[in-house]
Coordinates of C-alpha atoms and ligand atoms in Angstrom, one line a residue:
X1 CA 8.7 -32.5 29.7
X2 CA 10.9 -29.1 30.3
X3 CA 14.4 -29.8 28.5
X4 CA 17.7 -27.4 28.4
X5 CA 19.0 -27.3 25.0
X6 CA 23.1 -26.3 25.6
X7 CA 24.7 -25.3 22.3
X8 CA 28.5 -26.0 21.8
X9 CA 30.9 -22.9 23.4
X10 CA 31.7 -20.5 20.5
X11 CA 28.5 -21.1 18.4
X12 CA 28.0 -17.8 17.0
X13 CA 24.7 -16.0 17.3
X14 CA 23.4 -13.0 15.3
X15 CA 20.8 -12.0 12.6
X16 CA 21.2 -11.6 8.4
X17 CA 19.9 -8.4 7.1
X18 CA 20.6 -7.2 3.2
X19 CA 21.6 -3.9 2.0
X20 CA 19.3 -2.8 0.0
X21 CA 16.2 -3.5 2.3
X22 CA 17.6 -1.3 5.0
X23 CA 19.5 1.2 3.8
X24 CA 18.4 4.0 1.7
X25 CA 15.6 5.6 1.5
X26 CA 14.2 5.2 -1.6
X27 CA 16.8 5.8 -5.0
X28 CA 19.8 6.5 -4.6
X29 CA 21.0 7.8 -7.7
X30 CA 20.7 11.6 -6.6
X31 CA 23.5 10.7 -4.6
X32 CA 25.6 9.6 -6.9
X33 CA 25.2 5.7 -7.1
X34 CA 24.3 3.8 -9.6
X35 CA 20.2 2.7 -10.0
X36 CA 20.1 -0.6 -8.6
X37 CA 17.6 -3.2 -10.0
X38 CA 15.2 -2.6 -7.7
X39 CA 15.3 1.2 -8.0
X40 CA 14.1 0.7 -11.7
X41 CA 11.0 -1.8 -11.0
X42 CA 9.9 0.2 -7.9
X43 CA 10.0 3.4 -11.2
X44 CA 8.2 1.1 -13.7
X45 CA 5.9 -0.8 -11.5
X46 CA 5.6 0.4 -8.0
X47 CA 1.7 -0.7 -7.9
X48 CA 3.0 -4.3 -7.9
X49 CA 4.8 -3.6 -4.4
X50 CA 2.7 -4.3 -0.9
X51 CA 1.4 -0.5 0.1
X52 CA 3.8 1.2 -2.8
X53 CA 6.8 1.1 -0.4
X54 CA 10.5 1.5 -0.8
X55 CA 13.0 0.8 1.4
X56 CA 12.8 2.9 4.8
X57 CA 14.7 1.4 7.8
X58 CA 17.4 4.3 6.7
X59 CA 20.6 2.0 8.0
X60 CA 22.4 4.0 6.3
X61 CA 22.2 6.5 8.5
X62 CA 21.3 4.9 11.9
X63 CA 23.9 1.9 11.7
X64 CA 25.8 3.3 15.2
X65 CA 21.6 3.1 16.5
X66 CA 21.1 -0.7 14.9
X67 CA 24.2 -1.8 15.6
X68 CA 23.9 -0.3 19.4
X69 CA 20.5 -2.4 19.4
X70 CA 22.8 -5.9 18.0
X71 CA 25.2 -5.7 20.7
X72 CA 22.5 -4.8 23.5
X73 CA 20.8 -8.3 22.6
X74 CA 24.5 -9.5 22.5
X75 CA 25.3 -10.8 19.2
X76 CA 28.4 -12.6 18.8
X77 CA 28.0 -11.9 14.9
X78 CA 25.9 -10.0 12.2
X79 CA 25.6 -10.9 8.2
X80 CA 25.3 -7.8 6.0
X81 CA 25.6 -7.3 2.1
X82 CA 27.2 -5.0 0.1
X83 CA 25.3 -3.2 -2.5
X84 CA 26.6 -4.3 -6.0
X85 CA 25.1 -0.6 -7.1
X86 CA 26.9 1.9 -4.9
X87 CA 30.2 0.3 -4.4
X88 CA 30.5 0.1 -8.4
X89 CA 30.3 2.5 -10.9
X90 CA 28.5 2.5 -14.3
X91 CA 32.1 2.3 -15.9
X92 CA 33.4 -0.6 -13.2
X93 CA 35.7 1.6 -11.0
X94 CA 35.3 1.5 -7.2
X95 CA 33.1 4.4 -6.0
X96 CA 35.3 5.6 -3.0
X97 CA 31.9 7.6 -1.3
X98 CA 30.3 3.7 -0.6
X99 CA 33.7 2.6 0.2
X100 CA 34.1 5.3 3.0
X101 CA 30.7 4.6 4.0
X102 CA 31.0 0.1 4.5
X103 CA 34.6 0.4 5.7
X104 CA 32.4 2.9 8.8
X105 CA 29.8 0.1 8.8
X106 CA 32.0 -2.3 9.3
X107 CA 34.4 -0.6 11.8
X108 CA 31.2 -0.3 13.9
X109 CA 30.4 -3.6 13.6
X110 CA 34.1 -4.7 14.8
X111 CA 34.5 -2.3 17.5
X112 CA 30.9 -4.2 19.1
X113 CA 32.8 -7.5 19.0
X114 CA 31.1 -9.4 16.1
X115 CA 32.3 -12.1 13.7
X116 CA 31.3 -9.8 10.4
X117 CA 30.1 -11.9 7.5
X118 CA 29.5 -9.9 4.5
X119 CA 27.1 -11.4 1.2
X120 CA 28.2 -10.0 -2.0
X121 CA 24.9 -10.5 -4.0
X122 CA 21.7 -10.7 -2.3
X123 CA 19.1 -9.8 -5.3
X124 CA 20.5 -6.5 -6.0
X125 CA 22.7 -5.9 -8.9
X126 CA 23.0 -2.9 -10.8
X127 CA 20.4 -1.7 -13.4
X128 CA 22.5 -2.0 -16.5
X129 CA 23.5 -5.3 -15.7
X130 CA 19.6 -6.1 -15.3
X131 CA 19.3 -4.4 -18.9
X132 CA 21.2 -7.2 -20.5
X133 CA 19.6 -10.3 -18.6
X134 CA 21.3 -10.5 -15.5
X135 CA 22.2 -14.1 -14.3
X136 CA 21.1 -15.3 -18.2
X137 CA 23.9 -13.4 -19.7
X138 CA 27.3 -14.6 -19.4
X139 CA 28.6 -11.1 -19.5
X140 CA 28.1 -11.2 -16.2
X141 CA 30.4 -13.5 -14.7
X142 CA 33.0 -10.7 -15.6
X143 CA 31.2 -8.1 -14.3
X144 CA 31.1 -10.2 -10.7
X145 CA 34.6 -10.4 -10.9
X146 CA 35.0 -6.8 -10.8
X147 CA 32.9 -6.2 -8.0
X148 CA 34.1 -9.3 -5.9
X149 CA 38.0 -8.1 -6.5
X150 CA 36.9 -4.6 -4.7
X151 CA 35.0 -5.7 -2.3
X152 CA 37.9 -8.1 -1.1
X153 CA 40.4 -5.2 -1.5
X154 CA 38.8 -2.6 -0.1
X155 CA 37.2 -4.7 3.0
X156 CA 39.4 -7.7 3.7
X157 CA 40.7 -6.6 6.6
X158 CA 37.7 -6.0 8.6
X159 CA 35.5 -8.8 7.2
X160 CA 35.6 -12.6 9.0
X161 CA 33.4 -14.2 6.5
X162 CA 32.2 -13.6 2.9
X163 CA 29.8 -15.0 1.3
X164 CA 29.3 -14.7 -2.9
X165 CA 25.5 -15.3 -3.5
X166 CA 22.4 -15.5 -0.8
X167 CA 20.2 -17.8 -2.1
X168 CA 20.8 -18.7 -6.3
X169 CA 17.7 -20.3 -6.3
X170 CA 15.8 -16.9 -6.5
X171 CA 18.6 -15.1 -8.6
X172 CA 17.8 -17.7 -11.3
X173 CA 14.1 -18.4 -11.0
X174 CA 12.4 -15.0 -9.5
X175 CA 13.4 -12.8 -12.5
X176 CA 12.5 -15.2 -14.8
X177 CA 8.9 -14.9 -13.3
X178 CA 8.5 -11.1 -12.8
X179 CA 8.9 -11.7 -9.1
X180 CA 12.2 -9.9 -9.1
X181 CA 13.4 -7.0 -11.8
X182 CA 13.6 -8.2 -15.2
X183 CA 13.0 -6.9 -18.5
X184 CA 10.0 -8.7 -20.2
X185 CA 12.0 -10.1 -23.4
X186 CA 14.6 -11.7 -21.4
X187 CA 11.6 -13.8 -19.5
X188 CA 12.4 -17.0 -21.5
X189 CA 12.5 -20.4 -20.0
X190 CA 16.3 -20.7 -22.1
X191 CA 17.6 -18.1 -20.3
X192 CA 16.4 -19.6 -16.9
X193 CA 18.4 -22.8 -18.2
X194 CA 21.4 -20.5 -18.9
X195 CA 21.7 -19.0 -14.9
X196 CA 21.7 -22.4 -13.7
X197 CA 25.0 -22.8 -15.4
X198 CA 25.8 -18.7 -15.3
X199 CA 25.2 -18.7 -11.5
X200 CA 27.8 -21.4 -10.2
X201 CA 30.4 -20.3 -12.9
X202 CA 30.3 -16.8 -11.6
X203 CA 30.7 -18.4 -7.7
X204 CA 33.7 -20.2 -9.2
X205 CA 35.3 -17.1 -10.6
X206 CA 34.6 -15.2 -7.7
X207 CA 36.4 -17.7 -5.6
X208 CA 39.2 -17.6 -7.9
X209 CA 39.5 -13.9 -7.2
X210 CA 39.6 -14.2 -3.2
X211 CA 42.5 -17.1 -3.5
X212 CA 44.5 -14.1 -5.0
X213 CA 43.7 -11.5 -2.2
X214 CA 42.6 -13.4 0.6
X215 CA 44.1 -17.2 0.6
X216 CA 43.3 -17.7 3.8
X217 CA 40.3 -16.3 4.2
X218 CA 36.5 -17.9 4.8
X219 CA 34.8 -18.3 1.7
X220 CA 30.8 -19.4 1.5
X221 CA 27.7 -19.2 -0.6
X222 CA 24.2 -19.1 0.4
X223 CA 21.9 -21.6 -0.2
X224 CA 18.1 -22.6 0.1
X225 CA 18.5 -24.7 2.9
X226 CA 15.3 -26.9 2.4
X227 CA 15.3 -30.4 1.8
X228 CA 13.5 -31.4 -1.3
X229 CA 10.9 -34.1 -0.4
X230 CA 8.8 -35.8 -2.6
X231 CA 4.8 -35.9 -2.1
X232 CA 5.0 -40.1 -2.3
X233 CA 7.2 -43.0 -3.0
X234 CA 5.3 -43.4 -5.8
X235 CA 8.2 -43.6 -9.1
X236 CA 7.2 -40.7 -10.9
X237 CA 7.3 -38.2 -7.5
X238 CA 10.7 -39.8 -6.5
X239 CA 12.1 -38.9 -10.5
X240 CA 10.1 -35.5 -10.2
X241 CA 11.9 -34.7 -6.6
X242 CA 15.2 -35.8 -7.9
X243 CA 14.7 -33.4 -10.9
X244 CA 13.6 -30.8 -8.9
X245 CA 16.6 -30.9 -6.5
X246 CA 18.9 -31.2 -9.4
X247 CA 17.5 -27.9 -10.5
X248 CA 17.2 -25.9 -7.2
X249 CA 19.9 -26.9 -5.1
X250 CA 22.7 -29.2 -6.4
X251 CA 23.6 -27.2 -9.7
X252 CA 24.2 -24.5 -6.8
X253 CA 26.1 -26.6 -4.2
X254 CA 27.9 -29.3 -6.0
X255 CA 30.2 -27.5 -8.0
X256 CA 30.9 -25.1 -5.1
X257 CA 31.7 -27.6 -2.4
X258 CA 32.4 -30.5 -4.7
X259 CA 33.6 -29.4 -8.0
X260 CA 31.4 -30.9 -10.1
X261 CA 28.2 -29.8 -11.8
X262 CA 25.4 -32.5 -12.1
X263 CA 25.6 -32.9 -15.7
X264 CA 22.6 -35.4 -15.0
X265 CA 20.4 -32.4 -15.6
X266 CA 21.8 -31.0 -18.5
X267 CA 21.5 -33.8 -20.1
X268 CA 18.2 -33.9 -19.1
X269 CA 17.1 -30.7 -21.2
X270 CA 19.9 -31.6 -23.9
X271 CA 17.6 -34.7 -24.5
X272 CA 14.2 -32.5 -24.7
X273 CA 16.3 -30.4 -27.1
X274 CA 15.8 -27.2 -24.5
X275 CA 19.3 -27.0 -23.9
X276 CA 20.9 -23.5 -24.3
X277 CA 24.5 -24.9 -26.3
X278 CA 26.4 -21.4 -26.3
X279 CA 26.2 -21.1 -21.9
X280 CA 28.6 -24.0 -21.7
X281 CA 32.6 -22.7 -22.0
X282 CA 35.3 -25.8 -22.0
X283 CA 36.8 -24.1 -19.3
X284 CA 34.1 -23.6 -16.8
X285 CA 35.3 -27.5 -16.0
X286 CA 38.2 -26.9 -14.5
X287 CA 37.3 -23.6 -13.1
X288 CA 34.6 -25.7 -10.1
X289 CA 37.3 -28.1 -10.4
X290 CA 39.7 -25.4 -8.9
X291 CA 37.5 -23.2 -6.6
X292 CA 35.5 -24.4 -3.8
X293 CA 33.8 -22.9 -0.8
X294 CA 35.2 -23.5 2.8
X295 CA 31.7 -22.8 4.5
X296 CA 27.7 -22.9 3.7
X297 CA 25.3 -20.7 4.3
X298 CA 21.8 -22.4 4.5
X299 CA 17.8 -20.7 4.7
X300 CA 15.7 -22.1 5.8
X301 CA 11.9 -21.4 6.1
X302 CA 9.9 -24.3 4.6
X303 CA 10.2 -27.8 3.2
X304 CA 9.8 -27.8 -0.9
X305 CA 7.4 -31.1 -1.3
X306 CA 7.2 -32.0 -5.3
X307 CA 5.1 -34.1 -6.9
X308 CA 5.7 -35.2 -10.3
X309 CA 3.4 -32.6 -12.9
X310 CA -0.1 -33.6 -14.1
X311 CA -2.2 -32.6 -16.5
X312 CA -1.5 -29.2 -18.5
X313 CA 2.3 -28.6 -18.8
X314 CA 2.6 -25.2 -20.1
X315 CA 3.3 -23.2 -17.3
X316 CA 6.0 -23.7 -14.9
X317 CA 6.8 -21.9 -11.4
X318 CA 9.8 -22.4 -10.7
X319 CA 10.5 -20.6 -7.4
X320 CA 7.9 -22.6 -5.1
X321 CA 8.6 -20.0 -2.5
X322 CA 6.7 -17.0 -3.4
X323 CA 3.0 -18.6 -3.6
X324 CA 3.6 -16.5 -6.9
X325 CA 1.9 -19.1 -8.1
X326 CA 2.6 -20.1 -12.8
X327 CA 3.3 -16.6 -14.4
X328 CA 6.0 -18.2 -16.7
X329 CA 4.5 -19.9 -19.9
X330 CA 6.4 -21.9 -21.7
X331 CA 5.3 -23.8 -24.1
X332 CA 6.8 -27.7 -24.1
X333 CA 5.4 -31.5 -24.4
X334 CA 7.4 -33.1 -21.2
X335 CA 6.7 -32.7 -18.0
X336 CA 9.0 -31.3 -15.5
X337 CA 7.7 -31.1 -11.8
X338 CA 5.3 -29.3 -9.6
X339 CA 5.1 -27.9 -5.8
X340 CA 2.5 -29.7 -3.9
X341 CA 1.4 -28.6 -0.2
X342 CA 0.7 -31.2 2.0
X343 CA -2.6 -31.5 3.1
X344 CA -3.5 -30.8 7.4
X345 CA 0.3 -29.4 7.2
X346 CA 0.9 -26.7 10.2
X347 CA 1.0 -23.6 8.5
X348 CA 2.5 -20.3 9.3
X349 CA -1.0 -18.8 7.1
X350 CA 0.3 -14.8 7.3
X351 CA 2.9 -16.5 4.7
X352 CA 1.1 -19.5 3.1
X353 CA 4.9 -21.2 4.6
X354 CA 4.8 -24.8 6.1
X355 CA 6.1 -25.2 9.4
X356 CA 8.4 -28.6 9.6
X357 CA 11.5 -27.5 11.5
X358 CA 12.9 -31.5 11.0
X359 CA 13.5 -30.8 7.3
X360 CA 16.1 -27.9 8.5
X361 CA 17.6 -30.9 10.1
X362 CA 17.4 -33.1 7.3
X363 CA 19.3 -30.8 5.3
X364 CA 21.6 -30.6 8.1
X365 CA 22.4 -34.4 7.8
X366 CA 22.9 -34.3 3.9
X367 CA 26.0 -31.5 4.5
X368 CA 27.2 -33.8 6.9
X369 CA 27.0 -37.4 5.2
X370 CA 26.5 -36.0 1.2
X371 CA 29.0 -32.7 1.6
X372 CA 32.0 -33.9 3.6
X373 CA 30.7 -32.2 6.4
X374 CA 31.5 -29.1 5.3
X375 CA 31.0 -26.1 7.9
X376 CA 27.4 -24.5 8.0
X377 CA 25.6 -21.3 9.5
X378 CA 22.1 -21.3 9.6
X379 CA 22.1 -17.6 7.4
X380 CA 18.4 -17.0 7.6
X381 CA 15.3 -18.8 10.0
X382 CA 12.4 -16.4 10.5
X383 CA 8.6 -16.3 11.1
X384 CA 7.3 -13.6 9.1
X385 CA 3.5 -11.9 10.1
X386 CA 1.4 -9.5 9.0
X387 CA -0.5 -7.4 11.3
X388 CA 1.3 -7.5 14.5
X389 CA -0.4 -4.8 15.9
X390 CA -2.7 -7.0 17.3
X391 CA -0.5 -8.8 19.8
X392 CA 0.4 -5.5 20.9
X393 CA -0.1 -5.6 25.5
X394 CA -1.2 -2.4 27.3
X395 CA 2.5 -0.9 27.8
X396 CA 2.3 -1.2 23.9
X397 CA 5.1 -4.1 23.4
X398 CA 4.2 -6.8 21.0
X399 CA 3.4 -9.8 22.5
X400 CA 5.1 -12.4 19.7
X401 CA 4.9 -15.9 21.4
X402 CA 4.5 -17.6 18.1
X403 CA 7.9 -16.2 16.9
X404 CA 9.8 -17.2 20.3
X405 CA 7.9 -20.9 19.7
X406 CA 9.2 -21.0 16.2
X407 CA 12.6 -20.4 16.8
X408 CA 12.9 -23.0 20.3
X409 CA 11.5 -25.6 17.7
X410 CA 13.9 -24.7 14.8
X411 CA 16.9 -24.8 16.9
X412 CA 15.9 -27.8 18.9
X413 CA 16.5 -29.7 15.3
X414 CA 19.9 -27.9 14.5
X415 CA 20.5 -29.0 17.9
X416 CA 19.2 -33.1 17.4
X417 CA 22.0 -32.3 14.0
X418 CA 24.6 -31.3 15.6
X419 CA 24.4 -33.8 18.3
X420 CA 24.7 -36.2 15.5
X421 CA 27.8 -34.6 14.3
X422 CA 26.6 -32.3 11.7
X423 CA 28.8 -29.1 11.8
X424 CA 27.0 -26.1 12.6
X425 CA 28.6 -23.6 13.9
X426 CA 26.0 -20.4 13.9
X427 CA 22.6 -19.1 13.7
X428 CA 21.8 -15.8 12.2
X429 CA 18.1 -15.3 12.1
X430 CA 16.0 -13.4 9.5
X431 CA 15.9 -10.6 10.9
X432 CA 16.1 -8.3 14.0
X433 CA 14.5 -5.6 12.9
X434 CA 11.3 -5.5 10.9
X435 CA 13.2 -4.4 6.9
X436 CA 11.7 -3.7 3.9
X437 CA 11.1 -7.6 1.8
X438 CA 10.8 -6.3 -1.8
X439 CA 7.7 -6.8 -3.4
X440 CA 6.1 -7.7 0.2
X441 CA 7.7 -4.5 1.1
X442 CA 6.8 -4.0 5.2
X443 CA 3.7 -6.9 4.6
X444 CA 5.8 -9.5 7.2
X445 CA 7.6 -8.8 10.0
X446 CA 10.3 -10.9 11.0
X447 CA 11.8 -8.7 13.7
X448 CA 12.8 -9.6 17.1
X449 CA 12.2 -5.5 16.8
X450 CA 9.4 -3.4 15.6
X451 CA 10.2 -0.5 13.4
X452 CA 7.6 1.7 13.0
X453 CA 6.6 3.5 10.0
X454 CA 5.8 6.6 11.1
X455 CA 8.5 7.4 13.5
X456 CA 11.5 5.5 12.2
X457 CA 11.4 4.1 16.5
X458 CA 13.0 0.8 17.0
X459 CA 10.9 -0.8 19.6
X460 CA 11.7 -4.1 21.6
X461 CA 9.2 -7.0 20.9
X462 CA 8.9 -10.1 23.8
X463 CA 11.2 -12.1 21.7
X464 CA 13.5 -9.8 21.3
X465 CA 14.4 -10.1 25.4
X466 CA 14.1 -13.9 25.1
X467 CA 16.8 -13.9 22.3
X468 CA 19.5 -11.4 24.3
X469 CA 19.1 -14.3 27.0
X470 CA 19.3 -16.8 24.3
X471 CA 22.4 -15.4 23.3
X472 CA 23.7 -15.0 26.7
X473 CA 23.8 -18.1 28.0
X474 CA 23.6 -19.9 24.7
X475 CA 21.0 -22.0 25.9
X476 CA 17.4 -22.5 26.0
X477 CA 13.9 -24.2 27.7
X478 CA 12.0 -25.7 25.6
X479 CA 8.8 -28.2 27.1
X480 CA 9.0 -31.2 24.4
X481 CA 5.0 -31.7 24.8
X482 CA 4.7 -28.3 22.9
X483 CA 6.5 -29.6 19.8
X484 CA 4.8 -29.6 16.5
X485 CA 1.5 -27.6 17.8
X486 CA -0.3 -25.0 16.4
X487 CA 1.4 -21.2 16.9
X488 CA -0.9 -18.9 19.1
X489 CA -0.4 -16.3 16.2
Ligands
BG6_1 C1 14.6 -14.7 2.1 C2 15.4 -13.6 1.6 O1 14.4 -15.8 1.2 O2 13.3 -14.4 2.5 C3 15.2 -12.3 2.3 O3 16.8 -14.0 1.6 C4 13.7 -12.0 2.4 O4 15.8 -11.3 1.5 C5 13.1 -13.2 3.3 O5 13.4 -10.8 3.0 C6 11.7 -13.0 3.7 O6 10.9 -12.8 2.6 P1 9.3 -12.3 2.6 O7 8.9 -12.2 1.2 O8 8.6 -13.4 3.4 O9 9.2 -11.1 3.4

C-alpha cells in the first residue's frame, strides 16, 4: 500500500562530505600545508589504494560549483570537516592561508541558507602526529586542544554546529589494522586499548575548550550509529555482544553524553592483565564528568551482529566494517568476540554491507530511552556501488533506483523513531557527490551526483531529482509492499 511519510517542519536536510576526500588534489605540502596522514600512506603504499588514486573532486577550488549544486537540490544544511593538516602548522600556530580559505567556504555555505555543521577530525590528522601513534599516544589530547581552540576562534561565528570526532570507532581500530595510516611498530593491540581511553578524553578536552569560546554553542560527536546485535540468545553471544558494544560504541558515547566511562571494560582487560596502566590520568574523571555533548551525530550503514569467538583466538579484527577481514595478530589465551554475517541477509554485495534499515531505528530508541533523549542527526546513510556505468539510460543519466529505494526504506525507520518520540532532527546523507573513500578511493559511489574522472563534470543521477523534491516538500511515497526486497542494483 502507497503511504506519505511527512517529516516534522524544520527537519534539516543535507549531505556529510569530509575534507580531505574532496578537496585537494593530491599532496598538499607544495602549497604550504602540512602532510596529512594520508598524504604519507598514499607516498609509502599507494598500490594498496583502489586504482592508485588520490583525492580529485578539487573542492577546493569548485566549492561556489558544489555548493551551487547543494542549494539547487535545496539543502537546508551541509556537514563539512576541517583539515587538521592545513589549518595547523608543524609548530601549532594557525596557518592564516587555510583560514582565509574555510572562513570563504563557509561564507558560501551561509550566503545559500544552510545550517553549517563542521567535524573537526574525520581520519585526517597531521603526519607527525601519525609519527608518534596517533590516537594511542596521549600527546595527543594536547595537540587536539590546539586545533579545536582555532578552529572555534577562527570560525565560530559562521559555524551552527560542530562536531569533535566522525566516527572513533575507525580512529581507534582502522590504524591499528593498516586500514588507515599507521606506522607498523605502533600496530600493537595495547595501543588499541590506549585510544579507547585517548579518544573520549580528548572529546572531553575539546569540549572544555568550546565552553571557553562558544558557551552557547552546539556541541556533538560522531558516532557509529549501528546497533550491536548478537547472532543468538545463546549466553556466550549475549556476553560477546555486550563486550563488543562496550568496546565500539559506549566507551565513545557514555562519557560524552553521560560522563561516565564504562569502567566494566577496563576492568575487563585489567583482569586478562592487557590493560595499558600509564593511559589512565586521575583527572580524566572529572574532566567527562565536566564536559558533555548537546547533540549526536550517528552512521549508519549496517547492523554489527557478534557472536561470541571460537576456535583460534589469535587474531582479532576489530573494525567489522571494512570486510578487512584479521590482519592484527595478537597473541592472547581469552577470547574476545567475532563479527558474524547472518545467513540469507539482504545484502548490498558492491560493499559486502547488510541492509536492515530497523537497526538504524533501534539505535534510534536506545538515544531516546538509554541517552536522555539527547538530540540526533542522522550524519551519514549511503548506498555505495561500484560500476555505475551500467545503469547509465540513452540521454546518459544514471539510472540509480536501488539508491532512491534505500534511502525511502532508511528514512521510513527514522520516521517509525521519531513517531515514537525519539529526537531526530536531521538527515545528512553520505554523500552527494561521488568523493574520493580512502583506500576504496573512487571504487563506490554514493552520490546523488556522478563526478567523472575524466572531466571533473558533475552530472545529476535519477536520485539526485528525487531528493531536491524530497527536500522540498520534506516528504515522501513510499509503497510498504516494497519493504525489505531485494535492490534492482
Ligand atoms: C564512512 C566514513 O564510515 O564510510 C566516510 O565516515 C566513508 O568517510 C564512508 O567515505 C564510505 O566508505 P566506503 O569505504 O564504503 O567508500
Amino acid at each position: 500500500m502507497k503511504k506519505t511519510i511527512q517529516f516534522p517542519e524544520g527537519f534539516l536536510w543535507g549531505s556529510s562530505t569530509a575534507s580531505e576526500q574532496i578537496e585537494s588534489k593530491g599532496n598538499v605540502v607544495e602549497e604550504g600545508y602540512q602532510k596529512s596522514n594520508w598524504n604519507w600512506m598514499f607516498e609509502q603504499e599507494q598500490e594498496k589504494f583502489f586504482e592508485q588514486r588520490f583525492a580529485e573532486n578539487d573542492f577546493w577550488n569548485r566549492y561556489e560549483e558544489d555548493l551551487t549544486i547543494a542549494e539547487e537540490m535545496n539543502f537546508s544544511t551541509i556537514r563539512l570537516s576541517i583539515s587538521w593538516s592545513k589549518l595547523i602548522k608543524e609548530d601549532n600556530t594557525t596557518n592564516q592561508k587555510a583560514v582565509d580559505k574555510y572562513r570563504e567556504i563557509f561564507k558560501t555555505a551561509k550566503d545559500k541558507n544552510m545550517h553549517l555543521i563542521v567535524c573537526l577530525e574525520h581520519f585526517e590528522i597531521p603526519q607527525v602526529i601519525n609519527e608518534y601513534g596517533g590516537f594511542g599516544n596521549r600527546k595527543i589530547i594536547d595537540d587536539m586542544r590546539i586545533f579545536a581552540k582555532a578552529a572555534f576562534t577562527e570560525f565560530g561565528d559562521l559555524v551552527d554546529r560542530w562536531a569533535i570526532f566522525n566516527e572513533a570507532l575507525a580512529n581507534s581500530a582502522a590504524p591499528m589494522l593498516g586500514i588507515h595510516p599507521s606506522l607498523k611498530e605502533n600496530r600493537t593491540f595495547a595501543n588499541y586499548l590506549r585510544s579507547l581511553w585517548i579518544i573520549p578524553v580528548a572529546q572531553a578536552a575539546v569540549i572544555e575548550e568550546f565552553k571557553k569560546i562558544l558557551p552557547e554553542g552546539k556541541i556533538g560527536s560522531i558516532f557509529v550509529g549501528s546497533k550491536i546485535l548478537p547472532r543468538s540468545e545463546e549466553k556466550e553471544d549475549v556476553e560477546a555482544a555486550k563486550l563488543a558494544e562496550m568496546m565500539m560504541f559506549r566507551c565513545y558515547v557514555d562519557p560524552a553524553i553521560k560522563g561516565e566511562f564504562p569502567m566494566e571494560m577496563v576492568e575487563h582487560f585489567k583482569s586478562l592483565d592487557e590493560w595499558p596502566e600509564d593511559v589512565i590520568h586521575e583527572e580524566d574523571f572529572e574532566l567527562f564528568k565536566n564536559n558533555r555533548i548537546n547533540w549526536v551525530g550517528a552512521n549508519y550503514y549496517k547492523p554489527t551482529r557478534i557472536a561470541a569467538e571460537e576456535g583460534e583466538v589469535e587474531n582479532f579484527d576489530v573494525t567489522g566494517a571494512t570486510g578487512a577481514g584479521s590482519i592484527f595478530t595478537h597473541k592472547r589465551n581469552y577470547k574476545l568476540f567475532t563479527f558474524w554475517a547472518k545467513p540469507g541477509a539482504r545484502m548490498n554485495k558492491h560493499r559486502g554491507m547488510e541492509i536492515s534499515p530497523e537497526t538504524l531505528y533501534a539505535r534510534l530508541i536506545d538515544f531516546k530511552d538509554n541517552y536522555g533523549n539527547i538530540e540526533v542527526i542522522i550524519t551519514e546513510n549511503g548506498m555505495g556501488v561500484s560500476n555505475e556505468d551500467r545503469f547509465r539510460n540513452e540521454e546518459g543519466q544514471i539510472q540509480d533506483n536501488y539508491r532512491i529505494q534505500f534511502f525511502k526504506e532508511h528514512l521510513y525507520w527514522v520516521k517509525k523513531a521519531i513517531d515514537e518520540g525519539a529526537n531526530v532532527t536531521g538527515f545528512t546523507m553520505w554523500t552527494y557527490i561521488d568523493n574520493w573513500s580512502w583506500v576504496n578511493a573512487y571504487k563506490n559511489r554514493y552520490g546523488y551526483i556522478e563526478l567523472d574522472l575524466e572531466t571533473g563534470k558533475r552530472i545529476w543521477k535519477k536520485s539526485a531529482f528525487w531528493a531536491k523534491e524530497l527536500h522540498k516538500t520534506n516528504s515522501f511515497e513510499i509503497d510498504e509492499d516494497s519493504l525489505g526486497k531485494e535492490l534492482d542494483d
